[in-house]
XYZ file of C-alpha atoms in Angstrom:
96
model
C 100.430 -58.176 -64.499
C 104.168 -58.664 -64.458
C 106.152 -58.800 -61.216
C 108.511 -56.029 -62.276
C 109.395 -54.413 -58.946
C 110.017 -55.414 -55.348
C 106.982 -56.853 -53.562
C 106.373 -55.802 -49.957
C 109.877 -54.353 -49.977
C 111.387 -57.818 -49.565
C 110.802 -59.935 -52.662
C 112.891 -58.785 -55.639
C 111.311 -58.570 -59.071
C 111.116 -61.905 -60.899
C 109.748 -60.737 -64.246
C 107.076 -63.461 -63.970
C 103.608 -62.763 -65.327
C 100.807 -63.293 -62.811
C 97.499 -64.470 -64.254
C 94.942 -64.429 -61.450
C 91.657 -66.347 -61.533
C 88.372 -64.475 -61.104
C 87.805 -63.691 -57.429
C 84.912 -62.548 -55.280
C 84.946 -60.102 -52.398
C 82.332 -59.337 -49.751
C 81.504 -56.686 -47.184
C 79.581 -57.245 -43.939
C 77.810 -54.477 -42.021
C 76.758 -54.116 -38.384
C 73.355 -52.898 -37.204
C 74.537 -49.253 -37.528
C 75.371 -49.774 -41.200
C 79.115 -49.654 -40.552
C 81.480 -52.058 -42.260
C 82.791 -54.611 -39.770
C 84.347 -57.168 -42.129
C 85.801 -57.192 -45.625
C 86.761 -60.442 -47.313
C 88.900 -60.779 -50.428
C 90.364 -63.436 -52.657
C 87.598 -66.049 -52.900
C 88.551 -67.791 -56.128
C 85.657 -68.545 -58.477
C 87.480 -70.849 -60.914
C 90.782 -72.207 -59.644
C 91.628 -73.677 -63.053
C 92.177 -70.212 -64.553
C 95.548 -68.480 -64.245
C 98.894 -69.470 -62.784
C 98.255 -68.924 -59.073
C 97.603 -72.580 -58.315
C 93.951 -71.691 -57.817
C 94.820 -69.442 -54.892
C 93.367 -65.980 -54.452
C 94.546 -62.747 -52.884
C 98.144 -62.396 -51.732
C 98.580 -66.187 -51.512
C 97.986 -66.433 -55.268
C 100.352 -63.586 -56.082
C 103.133 -65.089 -53.979
C 102.606 -68.577 -55.418
C 102.694 -67.276 -59.013
C 106.043 -65.520 -58.519
C 107.587 -68.544 -56.817
C 107.449 -67.219 -53.257
C 104.548 -69.267 -51.863
C 104.147 -69.482 -48.115
C 104.999 -72.773 -46.341
C 101.613 -73.736 -44.841
C 98.782 -75.804 -46.400
C 96.295 -72.927 -46.783
C 98.795 -71.086 -49.000
C 99.371 -74.067 -51.309
C 97.293 -75.243 -54.279
C 94.353 -77.450 -53.335
C 94.854 -81.194 -53.696
C 92.269 -83.936 -53.333
C 92.705 -86.036 -50.203
C 92.521 -89.818 -50.513
C 89.218 -89.676 -48.600
C 87.730 -87.218 -51.081
C 88.944 -89.338 -54.020
C 87.342 -92.421 -52.443
C 84.089 -90.520 -51.870
C 84.029 -89.413 -55.520
C 84.750 -92.967 -56.678
C 81.892 -94.362 -54.604
C 79.634 -91.618 -55.928
C 80.501 -92.518 -59.523
C 79.688 -96.188 -58.801
C 76.351 -95.228 -57.292
C 75.552 -93.008 -60.296
C 76.171 -95.928 -62.673
C 73.568 -98.015 -60.864
C 70.842 -95.445 -61.610
């Protein structure tokens, strides 16, 4: 959708279009069958949309240019350790 009105009463409309990736939600129940936890915003394909791969409110805020200033609310980036692990894995795969 388009950010055409104030968000949370504080962020003025930007006119930016938000294209969210597909997301999954879950519900957990206690032994009485009552809901005791609801989760939202688990992104299924972070390459889709313009939310930086973020789900839920973090994705909406990022897409309109109002992302929050902590790592969990920023697009995912590979660490140097993860890049090194992938490189070593690719070398090992070539040997087989």
